[in-house]
Coordinates of C-alpha atoms and ligand atoms in Angstrom, one line a residue:
M76 CA 5.1 -17.1 50.9
S77 CA 5.4 -20.8 50.2
N78 CA 4.9 -20.7 46.5
T79 CA 6.1 -23.1 43.9
N80 CA 7.5 -22.2 40.5
F81 CA 5.0 -22.5 37.7
G82 CA 7.8 -23.0 35.2
K83 CA 9.0 -26.1 37.0
L84 CA 5.6 -27.9 37.2
D85 CA 7.0 -30.5 34.7
Q86 CA 9.4 -31.5 37.4
I87 CA 6.7 -33.4 39.3
K88 CA 5.0 -35.0 36.2
K89 CA 7.2 -38.1 36.5
F90 CA 6.5 -38.4 40.3
V91 CA 2.7 -37.9 39.7
K92 CA 2.7 -40.7 37.0
E93 CA 4.9 -43.1 39.0
S94 CA 2.9 -42.6 42.2
K95 CA -0.4 -43.2 40.4
I96 CA -1.9 -39.8 41.3
F97 CA -5.0 -39.2 39.2
V98 CA -5.5 -35.6 38.0
N99 CA -8.5 -35.0 35.9
D100 CA -6.7 -33.1 33.1
D101 CA -10.0 -32.7 31.1
L102 CA -11.3 -30.5 33.9
L103 CA -8.2 -28.9 35.5
T104 CA -5.5 -26.6 34.4
F105 CA -2.6 -25.0 36.3
K106 CA -1.9 -21.3 36.1
N107 CA 0.4 -18.8 37.7
V108 CA -1.6 -16.5 40.0
N109 CA -0.4 -13.0 40.8
D110 CA 1.2 -13.0 44.2
A111 CA -0.1 -16.5 45.0
G112 CA 2.2 -18.9 43.0
V113 CA 0.6 -21.8 41.2
G114 CA -3.2 -22.2 41.4
I115 CA -5.6 -24.7 39.9
F116 CA -8.4 -23.6 37.6
A117 CA -11.5 -25.2 36.1
K118 CA -10.9 -25.9 32.4
E119 CA -14.6 -26.8 31.9
D120 CA -17.7 -26.5 34.1
I121 CA -17.3 -29.0 36.9
P122 CA -20.4 -30.6 38.2
E123 CA -20.9 -30.9 42.0
D124 CA -19.5 -34.1 43.5
T125 CA -17.0 -34.7 40.7
I126 CA -13.8 -36.3 42.0
I127 CA -11.1 -34.2 40.4
V128 CA -7.9 -35.6 42.0
K129 CA -7.2 -39.0 43.6
I130 CA -4.0 -39.8 45.4
P131 CA -3.0 -43.1 46.9
K132 CA -1.9 -42.8 50.5
T133 CA 1.4 -44.4 49.5
A134 CA 2.1 -41.3 47.3
I135 CA 1.8 -38.9 50.3
F136 CA 4.9 -37.8 52.0
T137 CA 4.4 -38.8 55.6
A138 CA 6.6 -39.9 58.6
K139 CA 5.5 -43.5 57.7
N140 CA 6.3 -43.3 54.0
C141 CA 9.6 -41.5 54.1
T142 CA 13.0 -43.1 53.6
I143 CA 13.9 -42.9 57.4
S144 CA 10.5 -44.2 58.6
N145 CA 12.1 -47.0 60.6
L146 CA 14.4 -44.6 62.4
L147 CA 11.5 -42.2 63.2
D148 CA 9.4 -45.2 64.4
D149 CA 12.3 -46.2 66.6
K150 CA 12.3 -42.8 68.3
D151 CA 8.5 -42.5 68.3
I152 CA 8.6 -39.4 66.1
D153 CA 5.5 -39.1 64.0
G154 CA 3.1 -36.5 62.6
I155 CA 4.4 -33.1 61.6
M156 CA 7.6 -33.5 63.6
G157 CA 8.4 -36.7 61.7
I158 CA 7.8 -34.9 58.4
H159 CA 10.1 -32.1 59.4
L160 CA 13.0 -34.4 60.2
A161 CA 12.3 -36.6 57.2
V162 CA 12.4 -33.6 54.8
L163 CA 15.9 -32.7 56.0
Y164 CA 17.2 -36.2 55.1
E165 CA 15.4 -36.5 51.8
L166 CA 16.5 -33.0 50.7
F167 CA 20.0 -32.9 52.0
I168 CA 21.2 -36.5 52.5
F169 CA 19.4 -38.9 50.1
K170 CA 18.6 -36.2 47.5
G171 CA 18.5 -37.0 43.8
E172 CA 18.3 -40.6 42.8
K173 CA 18.4 -42.0 46.3
S174 CA 15.2 -40.4 47.4
H175 CA 11.9 -41.5 45.8
W176 CA 10.5 -38.1 47.0
F177 CA 13.1 -35.8 45.8
D178 CA 11.4 -34.6 42.6
Y179 CA 8.3 -33.6 44.5
L180 CA 10.1 -32.2 47.6
S181 CA 12.6 -30.2 45.7
F182 CA 9.7 -28.7 43.8
I183 CA 8.0 -27.4 46.9
F184 CA 11.2 -26.6 48.7
E185 CA 12.9 -25.0 45.7
D186 CA 13.5 -21.7 47.5
V187 CA 14.8 -23.4 50.6
L188 CA 17.3 -25.4 48.5
K189 CA 18.6 -22.2 47.0
H190 CA 19.6 -20.9 50.5
N191 CA 22.9 -21.7 52.1
I192 CA 24.7 -21.0 55.3
E193 CA 25.1 -17.4 54.3
S194 CA 21.6 -16.6 53.0
K195 CA 19.9 -13.8 54.8
D196 CA 16.6 -13.7 52.8
L197 CA 15.0 -16.6 54.5
Y198 CA 11.2 -17.2 54.5
L199 CA 10.3 -17.0 58.2
P200 CA 7.3 -16.6 60.4
P201 CA 6.9 -13.1 62.0
G202 CA 8.4 -14.3 65.4
Y203 CA 11.7 -14.5 63.6
W204 CA 11.5 -11.2 61.7
S205 CA 13.8 -8.3 62.6
Q206 CA 13.1 -6.4 65.9
Q207 CA 12.4 -3.3 63.8
E208 CA 9.6 -5.2 61.9
K209 CA 8.2 -6.6 65.1
D210 CA 8.1 -3.2 66.6
Y211 CA 5.8 -2.0 63.8
L212 CA 3.5 -4.9 64.5
K213 CA 3.2 -4.4 68.3
G214 CA -0.4 -4.1 69.3
T215 CA -1.8 -5.8 66.2
L216 CA -4.0 -8.9 66.5
M217 CA -0.9 -11.0 65.6
D218 CA 0.8 -9.7 68.7
V219 CA -2.0 -9.4 71.2
Q220 CA -4.1 -12.4 70.5
Y221 CA -1.7 -14.8 68.8
Q222 CA 1.6 -13.8 70.6
G223 CA 3.0 -14.2 67.1
L224 CA 6.0 -11.8 67.6
K225 CA 7.6 -14.2 70.0
T226 CA 10.1 -16.9 69.2
H227 CA 9.0 -20.4 70.3
D228 CA 10.7 -22.5 72.9
D229 CA 8.9 -25.6 71.6
I230 CA 10.5 -25.5 68.1
L231 CA 13.8 -24.9 69.8
S232 CA 13.4 -28.0 71.9
V233 CA 12.4 -30.0 68.8
Y234 CA 15.6 -28.7 67.1
I235 CA 17.8 -29.8 70.0
E236 CA 16.1 -33.2 70.0
F237 CA 16.7 -33.6 66.2
V238 CA 20.3 -32.6 66.4
R239 CA 20.9 -35.3 69.0
F240 CA 19.1 -37.9 67.0
A241 CA 21.1 -37.0 63.9
Y242 CA 24.4 -37.4 65.8
E243 CA 23.2 -40.7 67.3
W244 CA 22.2 -42.1 63.8
K245 CA 25.6 -41.0 62.5
K246 CA 27.3 -42.9 65.3
D247 CA 25.1 -46.0 65.2
C248 CA 24.2 -46.2 61.5
D249 CA 26.8 -44.1 59.8
L250 CA 24.0 -41.9 58.4
D251 CA 25.3 -38.5 57.3
I252 CA 24.1 -35.5 59.3
P253 CA 22.1 -32.9 57.3
E254 CA 24.1 -29.6 57.4
I255 CA 21.2 -27.8 59.1
L256 CA 21.5 -30.2 62.1
Q257 CA 25.3 -30.0 62.4
N258 CA 26.1 -28.4 65.7
E259 CA 28.4 -30.1 68.2
Y260 CA 27.5 -27.7 71.0
I261 CA 23.8 -28.7 70.8
A262 CA 24.7 -32.4 70.3
N263 CA 26.7 -32.3 73.6
L264 CA 24.1 -30.6 75.8
P265 CA 23.4 -32.6 79.0
D266 CA 20.7 -35.2 78.5
D267 CA 18.8 -34.2 81.7
G268 CA 17.6 -30.9 80.0
D269 CA 19.6 -28.9 82.5
Y270 CA 20.2 -25.9 80.3
D271 CA 18.8 -22.5 79.6
L272 CA 16.7 -22.4 76.4
K273 CA 17.1 -18.7 76.0
E274 CA 20.9 -19.0 76.1
I275 CA 20.8 -21.8 73.5
E276 CA 18.5 -19.7 71.3
T277 CA 20.9 -16.8 71.4
H278 CA 23.7 -19.1 70.5
L279 CA 21.8 -20.6 67.6
L280 CA 20.6 -17.2 66.2
T281 CA 24.2 -15.9 66.2
V282 CA 26.4 -18.8 65.3
N283 CA 25.0 -19.3 61.7
N284 CA 21.6 -19.5 60.0
S285 CA 21.1 -23.3 60.4
F286 CA 18.4 -22.9 63.0
L287 CA 16.6 -20.3 61.0
R288 CA 16.7 -22.5 57.9
F289 CA 15.2 -25.3 60.1
I290 CA 12.4 -22.9 61.0
E291 CA 12.0 -21.9 57.3
I292 CA 11.5 -25.6 56.4
G293 CA 8.9 -25.9 59.2
Y294 CA 7.1 -22.8 57.9
V295 CA 6.8 -24.3 54.4
I296 CA 5.6 -27.6 55.9
S297 CA 3.0 -25.8 58.0
S298 CA 1.7 -24.0 54.9
R299 CA 1.2 -27.2 52.9
V300 CA 0.4 -30.1 55.3
F301 CA -2.8 -32.1 55.4
E302 CA -4.3 -34.3 58.0
I303 CA -4.4 -37.8 56.5
D304 CA -5.4 -40.5 59.0
Y305 CA -4.8 -42.2 62.3
Y306 CA -1.8 -44.0 61.0
H307 CA 0.0 -41.4 58.9
Q308 CA -1.4 -38.4 60.9
F309 CA -0.1 -35.7 58.6
G310 CA 1.3 -35.5 55.1
L311 CA 2.5 -33.5 52.2
V312 CA 0.1 -34.2 49.3
C313 CA 1.4 -33.6 45.8
I314 CA -1.0 -31.7 43.5
V315 CA -3.6 -31.3 46.3
D316 CA -1.2 -28.8 47.9
L317 CA -1.5 -26.6 44.8
F318 CA -5.0 -25.4 45.6
N319 CA -4.9 -21.9 47.0
H320 CA -6.9 -20.7 49.9
N321 CA -10.2 -18.8 50.1
F322 CA -12.7 -18.7 53.0
N323 CA -15.3 -19.8 50.4
E324 CA -14.1 -23.2 49.4
D325 CA -15.0 -25.2 46.2
I326 CA -13.5 -28.5 47.2
H327 CA -13.1 -30.9 50.0
F328 CA -10.1 -33.1 50.7
E329 CA -11.5 -36.5 51.8
S330 CA -9.6 -39.2 53.5
E331 CA -10.6 -42.2 55.5
Y332 CA -9.3 -41.3 59.0
E333 CA -10.3 -44.3 60.9
V334 CA -7.6 -46.8 60.0
C335 CA -5.5 -49.1 62.1
E336 CA -2.8 -47.2 63.9
V337 CA -0.3 -50.0 63.5
C338 CA -0.5 -50.7 59.7
G339 CA -2.8 -48.1 58.3
K340 CA -5.4 -50.5 56.9
T341 CA -9.1 -50.2 57.4
E342 CA -9.4 -54.0 57.8
C343 CA -6.5 -55.9 59.3
A344 CA -5.6 -58.5 61.9
H345 CA -4.4 -55.8 64.3
L346 CA -8.0 -54.5 64.6
H347 CA -9.2 -58.0 65.7
V348 CA -6.6 -58.9 68.3
P349 CA -6.8 -58.1 71.9
D350 CA -5.0 -55.0 73.1
S351 CA -2.0 -56.7 74.6
D352 CA -1.2 -58.5 71.4
D353 CA -1.7 -55.3 69.6
E354 CA 1.0 -53.8 71.8
D355 CA 3.2 -56.8 71.0
A356 CA 2.7 -56.3 67.3
E357 CA 3.7 -52.7 67.6
E358 CA 6.7 -53.6 69.7
D359 CA 7.7 -56.2 67.2
S360 CA 7.7 -53.6 64.5
N361 CA 9.6 -51.2 66.7
N362 CA 12.2 -53.8 67.6
E363 CA 13.2 -54.4 64.0
D364 CA 16.8 -53.3 63.5
S365 CA 16.3 -49.6 62.7
C366 CA 19.9 -49.2 61.6
E367 CA 19.7 -50.7 58.1
D368 CA 22.4 -49.2 56.0
E369 CA 21.4 -46.2 53.9
D370 CA 21.1 -48.2 50.6
E371 CA 19.1 -50.9 52.4
V372 CA 16.7 -48.2 53.7
I373 CA 16.3 -46.9 50.2
E374 CA 15.9 -50.3 48.6
D375 CA 13.1 -51.2 51.1
E376 CA 11.5 -47.9 50.2
L377 CA 11.7 -48.7 46.5
N378 CA 10.4 -52.2 47.1
D379 CA 7.5 -50.7 48.9
E380 CA 6.8 -48.6 45.9
G381 CA 7.0 -51.7 43.7
N382 CA 4.3 -53.3 45.7
N383 CA 2.0 -50.5 44.9
E384 CA 1.7 -51.7 41.3
N385 CA -1.5 -53.5 42.6
E386 CA -4.9 -51.8 42.4
V387 CA -5.3 -49.1 45.1
E388 CA -8.3 -49.8 47.4
S389 CA -10.5 -46.8 47.8
D390 CA -9.8 -46.5 51.6
D391 CA -6.1 -46.3 50.7
E392 CA -6.5 -43.2 48.7
C393 CA -7.6 -39.6 49.3
E394 CA -9.8 -37.6 47.0
I395 CA -10.6 -34.0 46.1
R396 CA -14.3 -33.6 45.5
A397 CA -16.1 -30.5 44.1
I398 CA -18.6 -29.5 46.8
H399 CA -20.7 -27.5 44.3
E400 CA -20.7 -26.8 40.6
I401 CA -17.5 -24.9 39.6
E402 CA -17.7 -22.6 36.6
K403 CA -15.3 -22.9 33.7
G404 CA -12.4 -20.5 34.1
K405 CA -12.7 -20.1 37.9
E406 CA -9.8 -20.6 40.2
I407 CA -10.6 -23.6 42.4
F408 CA -10.1 -22.9 46.1
N409 CA -9.6 -25.0 49.1
T410 CA -10.0 -23.4 52.5
Y411 CA -7.2 -23.6 55.0
G412 CA -9.6 -22.5 57.8
Q413 CA -11.8 -19.6 58.8
F414 CA -8.9 -17.4 59.9
P415 CA -8.2 -13.6 60.1
N416 CA -5.2 -12.5 58.1
S417 CA -2.9 -12.4 61.1
A418 CA -3.4 -16.1 61.6
L419 CA -3.0 -16.8 57.8
L420 CA 0.3 -15.0 57.9
L421 CA 1.5 -16.8 61.0
K422 CA 0.5 -20.3 59.8
Y423 CA 0.7 -20.1 56.1
G424 CA 2.7 -17.0 55.2
F425 CA 0.2 -15.0 53.2
V426 CA -2.4 -12.3 53.5
I427 CA -5.6 -12.0 51.5
P428 CA -7.6 -8.8 50.6
N429 CA -11.1 -8.2 52.0
N430 CA -11.0 -10.9 54.6
P431 CA -14.3 -10.7 56.5
L432 CA -12.7 -12.5 59.5
D433 CA -10.1 -9.7 60.1
K434 CA -10.2 -8.1 63.6
V435 CA -8.4 -5.6 65.7
A436 CA -7.5 -6.5 69.2
L437 CA -8.7 -4.2 71.9
W438 CA -7.7 -6.0 75.0
N439 CA -5.0 -3.6 76.1
E440 CA -7.3 -0.6 75.6
F441 CA -10.1 -2.3 77.4
D442 CA -7.8 -3.1 80.3
Q443 CA -6.8 0.5 80.7
V444 CA -10.4 1.8 80.6
A445 CA -11.7 -0.9 83.0
K446 CA -9.1 0.2 85.6
D447 CA -10.5 3.7 85.6
I448 CA -14.3 3.4 85.9
D449 CA -15.7 6.1 88.3
H450 CA -18.4 4.0 90.1
L451 CA -16.3 0.9 90.6
N452 CA -13.2 0.3 92.6
D453 CA -10.5 -2.3 91.8
S454 CA -12.1 -5.1 93.6
D455 CA -15.5 -4.4 92.0
V456 CA -13.9 -4.6 88.6
E457 CA -12.1 -7.8 89.6
E458 CA -15.3 -9.4 90.8
R459 CA -17.1 -8.7 87.6
L460 CA -14.3 -9.8 85.4
S461 CA -13.9 -13.0 87.3
W462 CA -17.6 -13.7 87.1
W463 CA -17.4 -13.0 83.3
K464 CA -14.5 -15.5 82.9
Q465 CA -16.3 -18.2 85.0
E466 CA -19.9 -17.8 83.9
G467 CA -20.8 -14.8 81.9
L468 CA -18.8 -15.5 78.7
S469 CA -20.3 -19.0 78.3
L470 CA -23.8 -17.7 78.9
L471 CA -23.3 -15.1 76.2
E472 CA -21.9 -17.9 73.9
E473 CA -25.1 -19.9 74.4
E474 CA -27.1 -16.9 73.7
L475 CA -25.2 -16.1 70.5
D476 CA -25.4 -19.8 69.4
A477 CA -29.2 -19.7 69.8
I478 CA -29.3 -16.6 67.7
D479 CA -27.1 -18.2 65.0
E480 CA -29.3 -21.3 65.0
L481 CA -32.4 -19.2 64.6
E482 CA -30.9 -17.3 61.7
E483 CA -29.8 -20.5 60.0
M484 CA -33.3 -21.9 60.3
E485 CA -34.8 -18.8 58.9
D486 CA -32.3 -18.8 56.0
Q487 CA -33.0 -22.4 55.3
E488 CA -36.7 -21.8 55.3
L489 CA -36.2 -19.0 52.9
S490 CA -34.1 -21.0 50.5
D491 CA -36.5 -23.9 50.7
D492 CA -39.3 -21.6 49.8
E493 CA -37.3 -20.1 46.9
N494 CA -36.2 -23.5 45.5
N495 CA -39.4 -25.2 46.5
V496 CA -37.3 -28.3 47.2
S497 CA -36.0 -29.7 50.4
S498 CA -32.3 -29.8 50.5
D499 CA -30.2 -32.1 52.7
H500 CA -26.8 -31.0 53.8
S501 CA -26.1 -34.0 55.8
E502 CA -23.7 -35.4 53.2
D503 CA -21.7 -32.2 53.2
E504 CA -21.3 -32.4 56.9
E505 CA -20.0 -35.9 56.9
Y506 CA -16.9 -35.2 54.9
E507 CA -13.5 -35.6 56.4
E508 CA -12.0 -32.2 56.4
D509 CA -8.5 -31.2 55.5
S510 CA -6.0 -30.6 58.2
L511 CA -5.4 -27.0 57.4
Q512 CA -8.9 -26.4 58.5
E513 CA -10.2 -28.8 61.0
G514 CA -7.0 -30.2 62.6
D515 CA -5.9 -26.7 63.6
E516 CA -9.3 -25.7 64.9
E517 CA -9.7 -28.8 67.0
D518 CA -6.2 -28.4 68.4
E519 CA -7.1 -24.8 69.3
D520 CA -10.4 -25.9 70.9
D521 CA -8.6 -28.5 73.0
E522 CA -6.1 -26.0 74.2
V523 CA -8.4 -23.1 74.8
D524 CA -7.0 -21.5 77.8
K525 CA -9.8 -19.7 79.7
E526 CA -7.4 -17.1 80.9
T527 CA -6.6 -15.9 77.4
F528 CA -9.8 -16.9 75.7
W529 CA -11.9 -14.1 77.2
K530 CA -9.3 -11.5 76.3
D531 CA -9.2 -12.7 72.7
Q532 CA -12.9 -12.0 72.4
I533 CA -12.3 -8.3 73.0
F534 CA -11.9 -6.9 69.5
L535 CA -13.3 -4.8 66.7
D536 CA -14.6 -6.9 63.8
A537 CA -13.9 -6.3 60.1
S538 CA -16.7 -3.7 59.8
G539 CA -15.3 -1.8 62.8
E540 CA -18.0 -2.9 65.2
A541 CA -17.3 -4.0 68.8
S542 CA -17.5 -7.7 69.3
P543 CA -20.6 -8.8 71.2
Y544 CA -18.4 -9.9 74.1
L545 CA -16.9 -6.4 74.4
E546 CA -20.3 -4.8 74.2
R547 CA -21.6 -7.1 76.9
L548 CA -18.6 -6.6 79.1
C549 CA -19.1 -2.8 78.9
V550 CA -22.7 -3.3 80.0
I551 CA -21.6 -5.4 83.0
L552 CA -19.1 -2.8 84.0
S553 CA -21.7 -0.1 83.7
M554 CA -24.2 -1.6 86.1
S555 CA -24.6 -0.4 89.7
K556 CA -23.6 -2.9 92.4
D557 CA -27.3 -3.8 93.0
Q558 CA -28.0 -4.5 89.4
F559 CA -24.9 -6.7 89.1
H560 CA -25.6 -8.7 92.2
T561 CA -29.4 -9.1 91.9
E562 CA -30.5 -9.4 88.3
K563 CA -27.8 -9.7 85.7
L564 CA -30.7 -8.8 83.4
Q565 CA -28.8 -8.9 80.2
F566 CA -28.5 -12.7 80.4
N567 CA -32.1 -13.5 80.8
P568 CA -33.9 -13.3 77.4
E569 CA -37.3 -13.3 79.1
K570 CA -36.3 -10.0 80.7
L571 CA -35.4 -8.3 77.4
E572 CA -38.3 -5.9 78.1
D573 CA -36.2 -4.6 81.0
V574 CA -33.6 -3.4 78.5
K575 CA -36.0 -0.8 77.5
S576 CA -36.9 0.0 81.1
N577 CA -35.8 3.2 82.8
E578 CA -33.4 1.4 85.0
I579 CA -31.4 -0.1 82.2
K580 CA -31.2 3.0 80.0
P581 CA -28.5 4.7 82.0
V582 CA -26.6 1.4 82.1
L583 CA -26.6 1.2 78.3
S584 CA -25.7 4.8 77.9
L585 CA -22.7 4.4 80.3
A586 CA -21.8 1.2 78.4
L587 CA -21.7 3.2 75.2
K588 CA -19.5 5.8 76.8
L589 CA -17.1 3.1 77.9
L590 CA -17.0 1.6 74.5
K591 CA -16.2 4.9 72.9
K592 CA -13.4 5.5 75.4
I593 CA -11.9 2.1 74.6
V594 CA -12.1 2.6 70.8
S595 CA -10.7 6.2 71.1
K596 CA -7.7 4.7 72.8
K597 CA -6.8 2.6 69.8
K598 CA -4.3 4.5 67.8
L599 CA -3.6 4.0 64.1
F600 CA -0.5 1.9 63.3
R601 CA 2.5 3.6 61.8
I602 CA 3.1 2.4 58.2
P603 CA 6.8 1.8 57.3
E604 CA 8.4 3.5 54.3
E605 CA 9.6 1.4 51.5
T606 CA 13.0 3.1 51.8
E607 CA 13.5 1.4 55.2
K608 CA 14.2 -1.8 53.1
L609 CA 12.5 -4.1 55.6
P610 CA 12.6 -7.7 54.3
N611 CA 9.0 -8.5 55.0
F612 CA 7.8 -5.0 54.1
S613 CA 5.0 -6.1 51.8
E614 CA 3.1 -8.6 54.1
M615 CA 3.7 -6.3 57.1
K616 CA 2.3 -3.3 55.4
K617 CA -0.8 -5.3 54.3
I618 CA -1.5 -6.3 58.0
L619 CA -1.0 -2.7 59.3
L620 CA -3.2 -1.2 56.6
I621 CA -5.9 -3.8 57.2
E622 CA -6.0 -3.0 60.9
N623 CA -5.9 0.8 60.3
D624 CA -8.9 0.5 58.0
I625 CA -10.8 -1.3 60.7
I626 CA -9.8 1.3 63.3
L627 CA -10.9 4.1 61.1
R628 CA -14.2 2.4 60.4
A629 CA -14.8 1.9 64.1
K630 CA -14.0 5.6 64.9
E631 CA -16.6 6.5 62.2
N632 CA -19.1 4.1 63.6
F633 CA -18.7 5.5 67.1
G634 CA -18.7 9.1 65.9
L635 CA -15.0 9.7 67.0
D636 CA -12.5 11.8 65.2
Ligands
SAM930 C1 -0.7 -25.1 49.8 S1 0.2 -23.9 49.0 C2 -0.8 -23.5 47.6 C3 -0.2 -23.5 46.3 C4 0.9 -22.5 46.1 N1 0.2 -21.3 45.4 C5 2.0 -22.9 45.2 O1 2.5 -22.2 44.4 O2 2.5 -24.0 45.4 C6 0.1 -22.6 50.1 C7 0.8 -21.4 49.7 O3 0.2 -20.8 48.6 C8 0.1 -19.4 48.7 N2 -1.4 -19.0 48.8 C9 -2.4 -19.9 49.0 N3 -3.6 -19.2 48.9 C10 -3.3 -17.9 48.7 C11 -4.0 -16.7 48.6 N4 -5.4 -16.7 48.6 N5 -3.4 -15.6 48.4 C12 -2.0 -15.5 48.3 N6 -1.2 -16.6 48.4 C13 -1.8 -17.8 48.6 C14 0.8 -19.0 50.0 O4 2.1 -18.7 49.7 C15 0.7 -20.3 50.8 O5 1.8 -20.4 51.7

């Protein structure tokens, strides 16, 4: 869990004031929430559209605003990677007076700062849990769909890169190296990348806990980061990062994304010069001597702060707006995304009760059953699955989208009738969404890998029903060769009548048998005993119980023991 300490909230008051962050104290109050750290609550009824927090972009911790921004720029490190490296320098090198950000960062990284080279109780994503814990989670959604029990080569490569930069900056600029990045062996690896990542990982995981502490810091960042704009990309946003998650959100984080990528303004000279000049401008800024001495870097930073005395233009600040009326006393929630608990745990380190988006992966069980269908040989099955990946799945998606649209229209008509007013949601749809939600989803969309996507759709939903994709696949696999090659009836809505026809009845009945066989193969997960003293016992047990509940519901739905 990446929770802050309610008792230490005062620590960020000075930072909030100096950074000109506006918090509507008449409407908001901070409380300690059981198992969820600090949360923000409504002190009074809050009308829809009220702006409850405003934060200048200069007060957001980003790769562009941090003390080593010029060094990061020089190395082309931006976004979340930039934040990760910058946090190490703010917390462990500049710390205290020398870092404008220290009060805020030491508040959100309090637990991390308590850890040292000997600490074992680090806050880590499941891929870095003990093997015993990972064994318990084998076969869960986290394992099958998200591959979340594996360690990651990309974070390892980032660590190697950061160690090298740190040693280079020490040599060139006499900038001290954060303890977490001190590793001569890594610093001296060949530049050409001719090394075995697995070997390096083993070295890092055995030599001391620096690499794991590096991952811990990344995990905290991942649980708190917001997408800001084209210039800053991502940032840690004081106060805004104290709203807890719920899939039904009360607020939106709004930020003008379309700003100049060179200077961050919405209106500036860079936006009006031809591309080539633009590149020159960028190059000029990159060519500035990045090795100012440490005090100079900090002085520049403080001067930048000084300049912020001026009025903040509205495009230069982000806001939190209530998207509907919020009742007095209610906890105010943001949404980090529409995710099942496995994804919440992997990305943000927590699990919520009664999440309607929870699922149980059935890919492995489906695979076993599909290999053993009486009327189909291996190549028949292969042919159908390959048609499904290439064509069938997107046809079904279109069909499901059409059904969703129809249902939405019906709901809309119903609520219009009830309210007897016409409502317009266009404004809602125009908001710029927070990174925890949209950024991640877009990234996922971009990277959708056809080969894994279709497997991910084979699951039981939270109510223990088979996903529509699994149901349809079972129908496809239950067809005779003729039916499959000639009609593919199930994808032609005009032929729905045929579903009731004599020909299709045996297909559906066989499909149901297949489904039952798949569900019956899914075994309940073994729940660990508290006496086993597993460090992540609590979150792990929650995940396993959630999946077991779904499996039991499914067995009941399908009349299985
Ligand atoms: C952006 S912070 C939210 C503020 C946080 N509660 C704090 O004390 O600073 C995200 C972290 O809050 C916690 N959190 C957020 N929503 C939660 C929820 N619905 N249930 C449990 N923990 C939650 C998790 O530890 C998560 O990593």
